[in-house]
Every structure is written in structure tokens, then in C-alpha cells.
mmCIF file of C-alpha atoms in Angstrom:
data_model
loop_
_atom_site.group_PDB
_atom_site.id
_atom_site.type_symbol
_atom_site.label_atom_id
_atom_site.label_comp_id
_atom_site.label_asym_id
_atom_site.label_seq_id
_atom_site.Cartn_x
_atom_site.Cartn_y
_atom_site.Cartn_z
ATOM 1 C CA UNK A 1 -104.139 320.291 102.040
ATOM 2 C CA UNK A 2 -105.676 323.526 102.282
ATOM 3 C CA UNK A 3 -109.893 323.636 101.486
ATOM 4 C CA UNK A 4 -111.392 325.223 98.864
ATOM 5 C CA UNK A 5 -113.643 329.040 99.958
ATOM 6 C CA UNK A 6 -116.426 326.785 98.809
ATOM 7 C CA UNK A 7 -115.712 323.835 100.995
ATOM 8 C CA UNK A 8 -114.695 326.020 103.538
ATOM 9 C CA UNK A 9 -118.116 327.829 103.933
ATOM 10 C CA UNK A 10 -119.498 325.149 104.240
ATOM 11 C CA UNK A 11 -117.498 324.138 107.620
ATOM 12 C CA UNK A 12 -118.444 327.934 108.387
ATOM 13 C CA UNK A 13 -122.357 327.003 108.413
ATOM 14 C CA UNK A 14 -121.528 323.381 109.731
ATOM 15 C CA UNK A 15 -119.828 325.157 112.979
ATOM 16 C CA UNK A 16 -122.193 327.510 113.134
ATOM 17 C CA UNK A 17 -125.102 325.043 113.165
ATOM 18 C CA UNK A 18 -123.437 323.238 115.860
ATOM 19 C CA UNK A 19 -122.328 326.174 118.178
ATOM 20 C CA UNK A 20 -126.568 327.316 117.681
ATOM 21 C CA UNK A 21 -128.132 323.815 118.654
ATOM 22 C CA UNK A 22 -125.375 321.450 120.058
ATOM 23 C CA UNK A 23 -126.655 319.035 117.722
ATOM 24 C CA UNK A 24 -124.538 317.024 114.709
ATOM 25 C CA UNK A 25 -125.151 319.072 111.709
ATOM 26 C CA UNK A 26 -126.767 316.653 108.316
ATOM 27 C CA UNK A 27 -125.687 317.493 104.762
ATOM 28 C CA UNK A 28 -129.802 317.982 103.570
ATOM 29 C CA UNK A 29 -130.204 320.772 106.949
ATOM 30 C CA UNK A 30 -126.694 322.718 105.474
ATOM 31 C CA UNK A 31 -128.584 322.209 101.902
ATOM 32 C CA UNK A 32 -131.770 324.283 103.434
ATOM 33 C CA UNK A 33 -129.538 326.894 104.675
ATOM 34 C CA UNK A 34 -127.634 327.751 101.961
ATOM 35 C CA UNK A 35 -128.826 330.093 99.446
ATOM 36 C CA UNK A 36 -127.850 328.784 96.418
ATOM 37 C CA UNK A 37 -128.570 325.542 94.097
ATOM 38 C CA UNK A 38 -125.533 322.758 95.738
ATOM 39 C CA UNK A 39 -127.411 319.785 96.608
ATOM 40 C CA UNK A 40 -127.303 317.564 99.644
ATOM 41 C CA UNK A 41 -125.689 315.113 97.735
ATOM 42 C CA UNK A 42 -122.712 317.662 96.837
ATOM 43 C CA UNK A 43 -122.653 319.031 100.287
ATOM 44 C CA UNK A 44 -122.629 315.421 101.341
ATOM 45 C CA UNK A 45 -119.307 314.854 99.218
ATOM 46 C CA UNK A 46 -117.927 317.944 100.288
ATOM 47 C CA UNK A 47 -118.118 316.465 104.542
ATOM 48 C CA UNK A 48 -117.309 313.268 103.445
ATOM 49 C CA UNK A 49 -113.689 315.154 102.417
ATOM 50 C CA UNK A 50 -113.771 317.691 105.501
ATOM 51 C CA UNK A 51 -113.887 314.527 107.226
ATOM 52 C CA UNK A 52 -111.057 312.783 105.451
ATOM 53 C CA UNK A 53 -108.875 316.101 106.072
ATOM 54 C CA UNK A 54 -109.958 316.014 110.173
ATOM 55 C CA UNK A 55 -112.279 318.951 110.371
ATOM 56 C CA UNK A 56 -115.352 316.679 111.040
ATOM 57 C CA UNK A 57 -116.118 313.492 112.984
ATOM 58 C CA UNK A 58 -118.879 311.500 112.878
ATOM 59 C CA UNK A 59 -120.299 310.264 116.051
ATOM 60 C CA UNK A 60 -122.121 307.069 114.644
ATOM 61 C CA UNK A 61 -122.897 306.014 111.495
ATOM 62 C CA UNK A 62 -126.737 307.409 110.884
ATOM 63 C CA UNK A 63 -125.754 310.902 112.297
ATOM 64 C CA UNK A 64 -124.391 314.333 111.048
ATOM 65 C CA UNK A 65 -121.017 315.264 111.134
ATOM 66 C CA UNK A 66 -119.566 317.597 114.350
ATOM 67 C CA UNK A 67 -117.100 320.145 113.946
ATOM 68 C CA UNK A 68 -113.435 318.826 115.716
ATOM 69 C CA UNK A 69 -110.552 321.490 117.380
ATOM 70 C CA UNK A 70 -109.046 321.864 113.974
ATOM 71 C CA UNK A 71 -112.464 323.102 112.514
ATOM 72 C CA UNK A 72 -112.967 325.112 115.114
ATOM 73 C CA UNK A 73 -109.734 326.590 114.801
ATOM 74 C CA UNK A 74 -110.152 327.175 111.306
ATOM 75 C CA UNK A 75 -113.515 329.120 112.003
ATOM 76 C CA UNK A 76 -111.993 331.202 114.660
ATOM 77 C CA UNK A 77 -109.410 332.349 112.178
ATOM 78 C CA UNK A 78 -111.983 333.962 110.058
ATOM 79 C CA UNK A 79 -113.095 336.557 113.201
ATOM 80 C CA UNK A 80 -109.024 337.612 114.326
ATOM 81 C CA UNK A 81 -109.061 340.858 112.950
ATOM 82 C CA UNK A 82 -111.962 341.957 114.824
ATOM 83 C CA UNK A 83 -113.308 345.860 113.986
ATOM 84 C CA UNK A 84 -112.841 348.029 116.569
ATOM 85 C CA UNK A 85 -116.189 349.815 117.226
ATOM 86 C CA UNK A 86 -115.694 353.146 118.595
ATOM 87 C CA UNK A 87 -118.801 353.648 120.469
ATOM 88 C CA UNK A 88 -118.401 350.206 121.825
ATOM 89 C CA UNK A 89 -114.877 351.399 123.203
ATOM 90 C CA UNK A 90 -116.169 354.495 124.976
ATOM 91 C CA UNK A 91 -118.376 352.859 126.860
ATOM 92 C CA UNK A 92 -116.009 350.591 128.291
ATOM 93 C CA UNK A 93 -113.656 353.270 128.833
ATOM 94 C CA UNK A 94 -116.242 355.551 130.553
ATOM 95 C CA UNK A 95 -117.084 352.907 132.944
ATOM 96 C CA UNK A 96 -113.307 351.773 133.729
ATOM 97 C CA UNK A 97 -112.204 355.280 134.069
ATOM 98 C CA UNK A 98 -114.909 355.637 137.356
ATOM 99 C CA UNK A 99 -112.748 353.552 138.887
ATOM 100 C CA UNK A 100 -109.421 355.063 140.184
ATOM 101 C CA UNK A 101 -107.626 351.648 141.303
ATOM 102 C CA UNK A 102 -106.046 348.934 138.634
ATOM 103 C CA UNK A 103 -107.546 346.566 141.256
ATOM 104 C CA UNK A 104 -110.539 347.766 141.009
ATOM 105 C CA UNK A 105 -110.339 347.993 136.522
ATOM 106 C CA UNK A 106 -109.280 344.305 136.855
ATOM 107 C CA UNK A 107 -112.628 343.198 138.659
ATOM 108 C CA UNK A 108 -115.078 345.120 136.686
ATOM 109 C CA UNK A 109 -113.288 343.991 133.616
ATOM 110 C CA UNK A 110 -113.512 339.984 134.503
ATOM 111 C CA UNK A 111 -117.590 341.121 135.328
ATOM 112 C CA UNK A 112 -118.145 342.566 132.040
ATOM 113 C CA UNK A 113 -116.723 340.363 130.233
ATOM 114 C CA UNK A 114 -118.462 337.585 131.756
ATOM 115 C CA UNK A 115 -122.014 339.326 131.375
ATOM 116 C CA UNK A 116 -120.852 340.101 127.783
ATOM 117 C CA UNK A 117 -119.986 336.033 126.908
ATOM 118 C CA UNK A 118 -121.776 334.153 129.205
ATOM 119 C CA UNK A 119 -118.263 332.376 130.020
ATOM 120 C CA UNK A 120 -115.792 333.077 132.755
ATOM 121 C CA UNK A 121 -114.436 336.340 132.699
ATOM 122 C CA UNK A 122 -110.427 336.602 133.515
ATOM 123 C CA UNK A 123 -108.446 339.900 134.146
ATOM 124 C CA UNK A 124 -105.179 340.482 135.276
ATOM 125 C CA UNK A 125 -102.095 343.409 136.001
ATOM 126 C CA UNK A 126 -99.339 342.016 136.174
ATOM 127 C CA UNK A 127 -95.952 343.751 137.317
ATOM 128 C CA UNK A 128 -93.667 343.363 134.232
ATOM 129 C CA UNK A 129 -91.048 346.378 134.964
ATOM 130 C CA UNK A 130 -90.063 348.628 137.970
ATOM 131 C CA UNK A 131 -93.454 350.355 139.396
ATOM 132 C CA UNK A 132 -93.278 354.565 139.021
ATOM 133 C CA UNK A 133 -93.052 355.992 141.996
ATOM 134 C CA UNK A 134 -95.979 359.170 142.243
ATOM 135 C CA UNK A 135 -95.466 360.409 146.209
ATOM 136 C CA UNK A 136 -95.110 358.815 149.297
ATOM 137 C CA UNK A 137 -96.412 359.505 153.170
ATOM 138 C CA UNK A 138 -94.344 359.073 156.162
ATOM 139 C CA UNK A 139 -96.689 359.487 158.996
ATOM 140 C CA UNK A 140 -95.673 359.200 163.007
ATOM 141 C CA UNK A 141 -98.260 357.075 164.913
ATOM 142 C CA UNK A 142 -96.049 356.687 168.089
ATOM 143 C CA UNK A 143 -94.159 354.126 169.900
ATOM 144 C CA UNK A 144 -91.062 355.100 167.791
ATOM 145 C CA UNK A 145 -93.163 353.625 165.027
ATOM 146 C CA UNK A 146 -93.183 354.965 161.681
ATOM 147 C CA UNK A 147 -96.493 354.485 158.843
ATOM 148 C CA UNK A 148 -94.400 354.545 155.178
ATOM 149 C CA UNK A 149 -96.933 354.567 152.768
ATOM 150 C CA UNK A 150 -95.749 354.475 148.543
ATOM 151 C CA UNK A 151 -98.254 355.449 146.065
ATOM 152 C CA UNK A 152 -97.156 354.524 142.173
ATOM 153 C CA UNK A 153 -98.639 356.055 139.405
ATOM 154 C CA UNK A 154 -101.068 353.191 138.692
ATOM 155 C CA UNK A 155 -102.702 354.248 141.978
ATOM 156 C CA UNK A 156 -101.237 351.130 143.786
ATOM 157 C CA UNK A 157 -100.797 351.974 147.067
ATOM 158 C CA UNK A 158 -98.166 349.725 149.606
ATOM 159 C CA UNK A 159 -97.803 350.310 153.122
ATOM 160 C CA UNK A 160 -95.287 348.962 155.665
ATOM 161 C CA UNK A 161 -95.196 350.138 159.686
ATOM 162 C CA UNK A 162 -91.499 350.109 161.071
ATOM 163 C CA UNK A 163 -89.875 350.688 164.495
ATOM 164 C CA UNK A 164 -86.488 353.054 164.681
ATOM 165 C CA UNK A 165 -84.890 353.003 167.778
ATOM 166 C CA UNK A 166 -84.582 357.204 168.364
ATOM 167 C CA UNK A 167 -88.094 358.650 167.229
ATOM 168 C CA UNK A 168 -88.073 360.535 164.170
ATOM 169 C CA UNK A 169 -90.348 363.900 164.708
ATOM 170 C CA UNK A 170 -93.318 365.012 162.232
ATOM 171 C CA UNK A 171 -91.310 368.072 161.184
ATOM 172 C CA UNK A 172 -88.089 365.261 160.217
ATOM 173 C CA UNK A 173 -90.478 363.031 158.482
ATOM 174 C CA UNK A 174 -92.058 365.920 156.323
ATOM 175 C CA UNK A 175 -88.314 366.949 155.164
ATOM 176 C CA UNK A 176 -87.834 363.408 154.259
ATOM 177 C CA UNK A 177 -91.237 363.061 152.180
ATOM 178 C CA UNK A 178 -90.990 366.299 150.303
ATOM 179 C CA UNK A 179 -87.497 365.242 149.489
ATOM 180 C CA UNK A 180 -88.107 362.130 148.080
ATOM 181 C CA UNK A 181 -91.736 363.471 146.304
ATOM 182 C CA UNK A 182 -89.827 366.878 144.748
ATOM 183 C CA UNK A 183 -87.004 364.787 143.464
ATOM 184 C CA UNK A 184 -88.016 361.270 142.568
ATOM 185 C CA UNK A 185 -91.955 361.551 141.360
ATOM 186 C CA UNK A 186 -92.233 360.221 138.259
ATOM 187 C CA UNK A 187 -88.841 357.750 138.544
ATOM 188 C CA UNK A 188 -89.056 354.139 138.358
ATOM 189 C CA UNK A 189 -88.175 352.879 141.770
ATOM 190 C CA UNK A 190 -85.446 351.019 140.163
ATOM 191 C CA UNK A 191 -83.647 354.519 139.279
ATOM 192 C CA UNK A 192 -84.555 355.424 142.906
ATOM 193 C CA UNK A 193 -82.758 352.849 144.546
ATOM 194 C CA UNK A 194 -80.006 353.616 142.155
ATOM 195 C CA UNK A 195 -79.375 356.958 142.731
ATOM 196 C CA UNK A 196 -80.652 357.124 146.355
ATOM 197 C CA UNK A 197 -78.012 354.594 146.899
ATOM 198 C CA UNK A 198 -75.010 356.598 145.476
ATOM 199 C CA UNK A 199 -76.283 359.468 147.536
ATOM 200 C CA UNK A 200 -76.665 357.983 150.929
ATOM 201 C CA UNK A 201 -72.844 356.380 150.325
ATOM 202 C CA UNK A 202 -71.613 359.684 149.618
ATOM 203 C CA UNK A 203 -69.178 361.498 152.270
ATOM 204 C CA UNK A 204 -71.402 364.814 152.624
ATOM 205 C CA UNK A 205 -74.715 362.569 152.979
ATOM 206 C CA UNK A 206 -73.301 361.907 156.725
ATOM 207 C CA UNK A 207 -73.378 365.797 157.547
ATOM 208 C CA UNK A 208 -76.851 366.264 155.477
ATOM 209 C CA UNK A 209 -79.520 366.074 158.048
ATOM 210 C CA UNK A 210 -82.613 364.989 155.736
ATOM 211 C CA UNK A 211 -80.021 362.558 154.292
ATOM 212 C CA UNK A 212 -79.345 361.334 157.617
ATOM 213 C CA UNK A 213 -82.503 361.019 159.076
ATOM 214 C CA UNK A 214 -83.774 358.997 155.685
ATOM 215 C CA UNK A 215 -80.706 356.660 155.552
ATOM 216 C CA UNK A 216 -82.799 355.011 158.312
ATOM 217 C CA UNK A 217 -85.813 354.579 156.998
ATOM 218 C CA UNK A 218 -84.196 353.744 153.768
ATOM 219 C CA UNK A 219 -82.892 350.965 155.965
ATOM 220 C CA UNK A 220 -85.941 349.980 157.183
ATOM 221 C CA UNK A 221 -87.491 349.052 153.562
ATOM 222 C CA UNK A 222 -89.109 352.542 152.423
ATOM 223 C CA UNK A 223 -89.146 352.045 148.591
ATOM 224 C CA UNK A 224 -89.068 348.641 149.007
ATOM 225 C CA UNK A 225 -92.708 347.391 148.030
ATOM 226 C CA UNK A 226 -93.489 343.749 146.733
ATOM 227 C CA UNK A 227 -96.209 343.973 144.060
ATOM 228 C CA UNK A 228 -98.135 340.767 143.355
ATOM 229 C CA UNK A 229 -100.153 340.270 139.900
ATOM 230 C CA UNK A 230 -103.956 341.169 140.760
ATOM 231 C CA UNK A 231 -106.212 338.437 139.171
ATOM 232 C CA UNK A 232 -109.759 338.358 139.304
ATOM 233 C CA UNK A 233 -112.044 335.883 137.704
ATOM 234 C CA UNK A 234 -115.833 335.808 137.428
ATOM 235 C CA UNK A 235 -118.654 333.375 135.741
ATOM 236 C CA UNK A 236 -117.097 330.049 136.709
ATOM 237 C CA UNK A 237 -120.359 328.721 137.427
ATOM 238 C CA UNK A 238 -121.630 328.943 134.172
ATOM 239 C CA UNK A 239 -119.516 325.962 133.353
ATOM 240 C CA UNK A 240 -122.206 324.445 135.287
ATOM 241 C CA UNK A 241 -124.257 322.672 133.009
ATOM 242 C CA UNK A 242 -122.270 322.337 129.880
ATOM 243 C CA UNK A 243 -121.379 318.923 128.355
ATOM 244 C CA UNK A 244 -117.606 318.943 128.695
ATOM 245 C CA UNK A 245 -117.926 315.115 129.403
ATOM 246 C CA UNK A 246 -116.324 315.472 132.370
ATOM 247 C CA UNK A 247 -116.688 313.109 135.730
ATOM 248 C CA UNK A 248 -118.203 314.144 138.913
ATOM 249 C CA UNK A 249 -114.692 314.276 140.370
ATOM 250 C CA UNK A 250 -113.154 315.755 137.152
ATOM 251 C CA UNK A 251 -115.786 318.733 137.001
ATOM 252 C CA UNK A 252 -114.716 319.223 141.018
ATOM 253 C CA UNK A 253 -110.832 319.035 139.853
ATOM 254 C CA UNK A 254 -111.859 321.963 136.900
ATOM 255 C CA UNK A 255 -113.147 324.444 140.082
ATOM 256 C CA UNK A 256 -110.645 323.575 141.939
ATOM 257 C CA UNK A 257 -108.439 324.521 139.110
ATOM 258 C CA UNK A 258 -110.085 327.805 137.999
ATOM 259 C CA UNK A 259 -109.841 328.863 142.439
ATOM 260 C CA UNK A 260 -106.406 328.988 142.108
ATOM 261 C CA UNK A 261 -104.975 332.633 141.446
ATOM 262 C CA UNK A 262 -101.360 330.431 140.682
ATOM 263 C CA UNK A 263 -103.277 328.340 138.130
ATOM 264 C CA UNK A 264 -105.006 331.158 136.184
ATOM 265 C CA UNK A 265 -101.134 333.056 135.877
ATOM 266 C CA UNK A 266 -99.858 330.160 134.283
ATOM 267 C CA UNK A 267 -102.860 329.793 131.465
ATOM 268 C CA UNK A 268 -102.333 333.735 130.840
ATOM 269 C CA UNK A 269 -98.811 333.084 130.586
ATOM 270 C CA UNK A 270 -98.922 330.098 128.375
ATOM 271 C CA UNK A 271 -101.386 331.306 125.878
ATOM 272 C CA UNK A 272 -100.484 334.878 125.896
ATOM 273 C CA UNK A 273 -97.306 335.405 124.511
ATOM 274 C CA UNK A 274 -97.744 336.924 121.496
ATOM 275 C CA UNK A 275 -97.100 340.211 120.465
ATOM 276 C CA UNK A 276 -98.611 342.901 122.925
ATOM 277 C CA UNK A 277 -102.279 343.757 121.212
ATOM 278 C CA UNK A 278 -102.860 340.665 119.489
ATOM 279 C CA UNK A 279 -106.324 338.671 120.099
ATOM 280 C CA UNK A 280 -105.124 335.554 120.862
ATOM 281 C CA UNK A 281 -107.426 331.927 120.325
ATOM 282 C CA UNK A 282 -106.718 328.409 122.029
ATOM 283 C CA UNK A 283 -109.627 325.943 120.942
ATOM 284 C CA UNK A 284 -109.099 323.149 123.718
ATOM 285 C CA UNK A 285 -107.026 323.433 126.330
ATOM 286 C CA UNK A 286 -106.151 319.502 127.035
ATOM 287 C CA UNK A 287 -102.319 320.379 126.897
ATOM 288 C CA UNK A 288 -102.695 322.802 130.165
ATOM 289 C CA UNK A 289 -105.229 320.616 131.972
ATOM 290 C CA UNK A 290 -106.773 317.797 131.365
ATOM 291 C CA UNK A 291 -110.205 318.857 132.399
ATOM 292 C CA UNK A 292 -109.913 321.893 130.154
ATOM 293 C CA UNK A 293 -109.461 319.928 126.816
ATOM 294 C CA UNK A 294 -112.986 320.726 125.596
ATOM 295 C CA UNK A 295 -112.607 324.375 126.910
ATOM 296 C CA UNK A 296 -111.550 327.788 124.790
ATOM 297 C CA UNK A 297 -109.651 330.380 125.706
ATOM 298 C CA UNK A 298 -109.453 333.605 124.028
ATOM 299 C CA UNK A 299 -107.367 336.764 125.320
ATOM 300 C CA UNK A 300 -105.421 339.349 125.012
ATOM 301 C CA UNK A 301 -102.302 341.303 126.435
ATOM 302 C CA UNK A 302 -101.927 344.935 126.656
ATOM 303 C CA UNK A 303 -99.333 347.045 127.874
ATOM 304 C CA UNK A 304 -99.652 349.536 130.702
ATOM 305 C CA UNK A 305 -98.435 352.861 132.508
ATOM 306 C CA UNK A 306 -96.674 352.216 135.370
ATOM 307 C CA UNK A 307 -95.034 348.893 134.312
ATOM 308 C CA UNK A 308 -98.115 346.308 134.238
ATOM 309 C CA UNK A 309 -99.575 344.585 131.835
ATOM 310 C CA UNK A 310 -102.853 343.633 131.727
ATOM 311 C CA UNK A 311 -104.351 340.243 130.196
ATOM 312 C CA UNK A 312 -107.474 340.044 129.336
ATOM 313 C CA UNK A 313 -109.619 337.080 128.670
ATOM 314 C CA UNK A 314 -112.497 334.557 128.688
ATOM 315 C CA UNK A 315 -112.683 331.298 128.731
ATOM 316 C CA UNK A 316 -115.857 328.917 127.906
ATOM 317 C CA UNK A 317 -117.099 325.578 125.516
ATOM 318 C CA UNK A 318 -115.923 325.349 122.192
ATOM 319 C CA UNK A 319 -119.475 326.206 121.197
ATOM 320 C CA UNK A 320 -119.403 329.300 122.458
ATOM 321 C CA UNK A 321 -119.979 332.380 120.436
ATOM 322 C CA UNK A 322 -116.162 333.462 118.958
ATOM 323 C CA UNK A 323 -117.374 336.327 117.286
ATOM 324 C CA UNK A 324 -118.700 337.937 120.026
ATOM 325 C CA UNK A 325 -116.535 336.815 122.540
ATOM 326 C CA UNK A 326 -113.093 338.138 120.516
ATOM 327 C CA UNK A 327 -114.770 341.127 119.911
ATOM 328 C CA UNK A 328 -115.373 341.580 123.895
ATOM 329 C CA UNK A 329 -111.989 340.751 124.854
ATOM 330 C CA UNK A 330 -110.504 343.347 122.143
ATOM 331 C CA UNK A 331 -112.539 345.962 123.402
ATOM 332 C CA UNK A 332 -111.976 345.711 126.716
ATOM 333 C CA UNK A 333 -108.551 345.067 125.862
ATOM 334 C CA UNK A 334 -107.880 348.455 124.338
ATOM 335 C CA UNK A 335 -110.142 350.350 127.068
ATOM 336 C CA UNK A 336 -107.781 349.298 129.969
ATOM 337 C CA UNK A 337 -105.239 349.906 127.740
ATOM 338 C CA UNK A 338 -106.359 353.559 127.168
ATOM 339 C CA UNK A 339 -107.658 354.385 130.378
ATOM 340 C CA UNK A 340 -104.190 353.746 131.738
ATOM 341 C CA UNK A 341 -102.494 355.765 129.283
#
């Protein structure tokens, strides 16, 4: 049964109370803080049904009420179409744009959103499509040893060292890079491979010396660059502390947890698949991890140049402050987001 506005401002103050003191929250201190004339009694009533419908527990019988998941959720709802606050956004985009490197957007982002929230900061590109290719360098460095190094548009750069068995001279190796750079910048290395492909199988591409001379480094990988999802997460140790009624040995399994770059890709992917742009709140986080079940998690994804995503997110109590946290994480969201466009 859906609440009333009435009964459902009063949860509002109720969750508030409790995210501000940690405390179970009485009918007569929601009374006080109200201004106008409901009395405790009514208020009373009105938690006595909130209760009933499973947005408040009851810890014993003298005590307040405490907000559960579904009242939290409920609260949470009320803050998902955060305001964009355009001074706000520049500021994260002027500091994100001084650094030139996605792996160097995704660590200050985790650090700003942690000093931001107070919670752990998470930020992630992830490879989603074919990377676009922006130049490469093929340098000689002797021994019959070649350095291929790709640089992609996101400012990733790979490098791989290979042998040949003739040696491949400066002047060949400069043919070879301004071919690829004049002809392919700005392809995906998917439509590289592609074309590149039906080129070097054509008849003439045996009689074309550049063509010849980069059929073996094609052969040796060049294009060929694995990109793994960059993950950095900061502020774990301000779990430290917090009730989350967790054992000794459970609180060891949650750091444990939170180390893992393996572990943190599978929360982004399980709790970020909405639409691209889209805050996105989990209020406990028991079905991922049993040590996270009194944990939050709020993020979002956005797409990228250059065929990443980035995810974006924090993740702390579920008295932790929702307003300011979605707020953060939509920011900084659309700050990567235009920085990279």
C-alpha cells in the first residue's frame, strides 16, 4: 500500500534523525521537529502503521523506531533527480582535465569522491568497444628488436618489444608508421585489422615494399593491444569504525573483498546496468556479499570517447548522507563524461 505525503514526511524526518545521530528516532522528538500542530500521539499512530507496512522496526519494546532498507529506499527516491550545479561541474572538470591519462581521471575521481562523502570512493574505464587508434611509434633499439608502441585516443598508451629475424632499418620503420598514422588515425582498431587484413592478402601487397616490410610486424602483434578495465578505489578505511555488526573475521573478509580489482568489476557490473547517465541507488548490498548487507552503493555509468565507459561510485553505511553523496557521484559523473568528449 502506498503512504500518504503526510505519513511519508514523516519517514523523511524519521531517516533523517537517524542518519544525524545513529540513534532510534521517538514519536514526541519527530513531534519537536515538526513545524506544525500533529501531536506525538498522531505521529505515534502514524509509526505504529510505517511499522505495520515494513519501513520501521523497533529494536525493543521502550525504544524508538529505526528506519529498515525499504525506508531507506523510499528516502533515497526522493533525491534521484539530483540538480546539476554548473559551477559545481566546472570545477570538477577543470581539475580532471589537468590530467591527460584516463588512468590518471580514474584515481583522482575515486579521491574526490571519497573526500566529498566520507565513504569509499570507486572509479572505473572500462573497455566496452574497439579502442581508436590516434598514432603509433615503431622505434629500433637493436638486437633485431623492434619497440611498437600504440597510442588510442583516450591517451592509453600499449607497448610490446618484438624480435624479427632480418633487422628492419629506422628509415623502413618510419615508412611503416607514417603509413599506418596517415591512413588509419582516427579508426577503431577493429576497422584496422579489417582492412589491413584485406590489404596485406592482396596480390600487389607482395611487390609493395612498406606493405612488405609491415606484414611482419603485423605478424608480430602491432595493433594487437589487450586493454584491461582501470579501477581505482580510495577511503576503505573509513569503514573502520562504523557499526555494520560485523565479526572480527567478517570485517577482515569485507577488506579483503573491497582489495580485489575482480570483486569491485562485478559490484559495478551488477548494480550498474541501467541506462547510461542514470544515478543509480542499492540500499544494502547482502545479495552481492554477505558482509556488505548493511552497506550502500550509489553510482553511475557514463559513456566515453574512445570506447570506455566509466562507472562512477561510492559506497558507505546506510546512514550516510544520500543527498550529498548522489549529488557527488552525478557530478563527477558528467565531468569525466565531458572531459572525454
Amino acid at each position: 500500500m502506498a503512504i500518504t505525503p503526510r505519513d511519508f514526511e514523516i519517514l523523511h524526518s524519521i531517516v533523517q534523525s537517524y542518519i544525524e545521530t545513529g540513534e532510534p528516532v521517538a514519536s514526541r522528538s519527530v513531534a519537536r521537529a515538526r513545524q506544525d500542530s500533529l501531536s506525538a500521539a498522531t505521529i505515534r499512530n502514524v509509526m505504529a502503521d510505517l511499522s505495520d507496512e515494513g519501513y520501521l522496526s523497533q529494536p525493543h519494546t521502550s525504544a524508538g523506531r529505526i528506519p529498515t532498507e525499504k525506508a531507506f529506499r523510499a528516502y533515497v527516491h526522493s533525491f534521484m533527480r539530483g540538480r546539476i550545479l554548473s559551477a559545481e561541474l566546472q570545477r570538477m572538470r577543470s581539475e580532471l582535465s589537468q590530467h591527460d591519462s584516463v588512468e590518471r581521471r580514474v584515481e583522482h575521481s575515486s579521491h574526490v569522491l571519497m573526500q566529498m562523502t566520507r565513504g569509499v570512493g570507486i572509479a572505473a574505464a572500462i573497455p566496452m568497444l574497439s579502442q581508436t587508434l590516434d598514432h603509433i611509434e615503431l622505434i629500433d633499439i637493436g638486437n633485431r628488436r623492434v619497440l611498437m608502441i600504440v597510442v588510442t585516443n583516450d591517451r592509453i598508451v600499449r607497448n610490446r618489444v618484438v624480435s624479427v629475424e632480418e633487422a628492419v632499418s629506422s628509415d623502413d620503420l618510419a615508412s611503416i608508421r607514417n603509413y599506418i598514422n596517415r591512413t588509419f588515425s582516427g579508426w577503431t582498431l577493429t576497422e584496422i585489422h579489417a582492412e589491413l587484413r584485406h590489404r596485406l592478402e592482396q596480390q600487389s601487397a607482395a611487390y609493395d615494399s612498406v606493405l612488405k616490410k609491415l606484414t611482419v610486424l603485423y605478424a608480430k602483434g602491432l595493433l594487437d593491444i589487450e586493454l584491461s578495465p582501470e579501477v581505482h578505489l580510495e577511503g576503505a578505511s573509513n569503514l573502520v569504525g562504523l557499526d555494520l555488526h560485523l565479526t572480527r573475521e567478517k570485517m577482515r573478509e569485507l577488506f579483503r573483498a573491497l582489495e580485489e580489482k575482480k570483486r569491485i568489476l562485478q559490484l559495478l557490473d551488477q548494480f550498474l546496468e541501467q541506462p547510461a547517465g542514470e544515478v543509480m541507488v542499492q540500499v544494502g548490498l547482502g545479495e552481492a556479499d554477505s558482509t556488505m548487507r548493511e552497506l550502500s552503493f550509489i553510482g553511475v555509468a557514463v559513456a566515453l570517447n574512445g570506447g570506455f565507459c566509466a562507472k562512477i561510485a561510492v559506497l558507505g553505511p546506510m546512514r550516510m548522507n544520500y543527498e550529498k553523496a548522489i549529488s557527488a557521484v552525478l557530478h563527477m559523473g558528467q565531468a569525466f563524461q565531458s572531459i572525454s568528449s
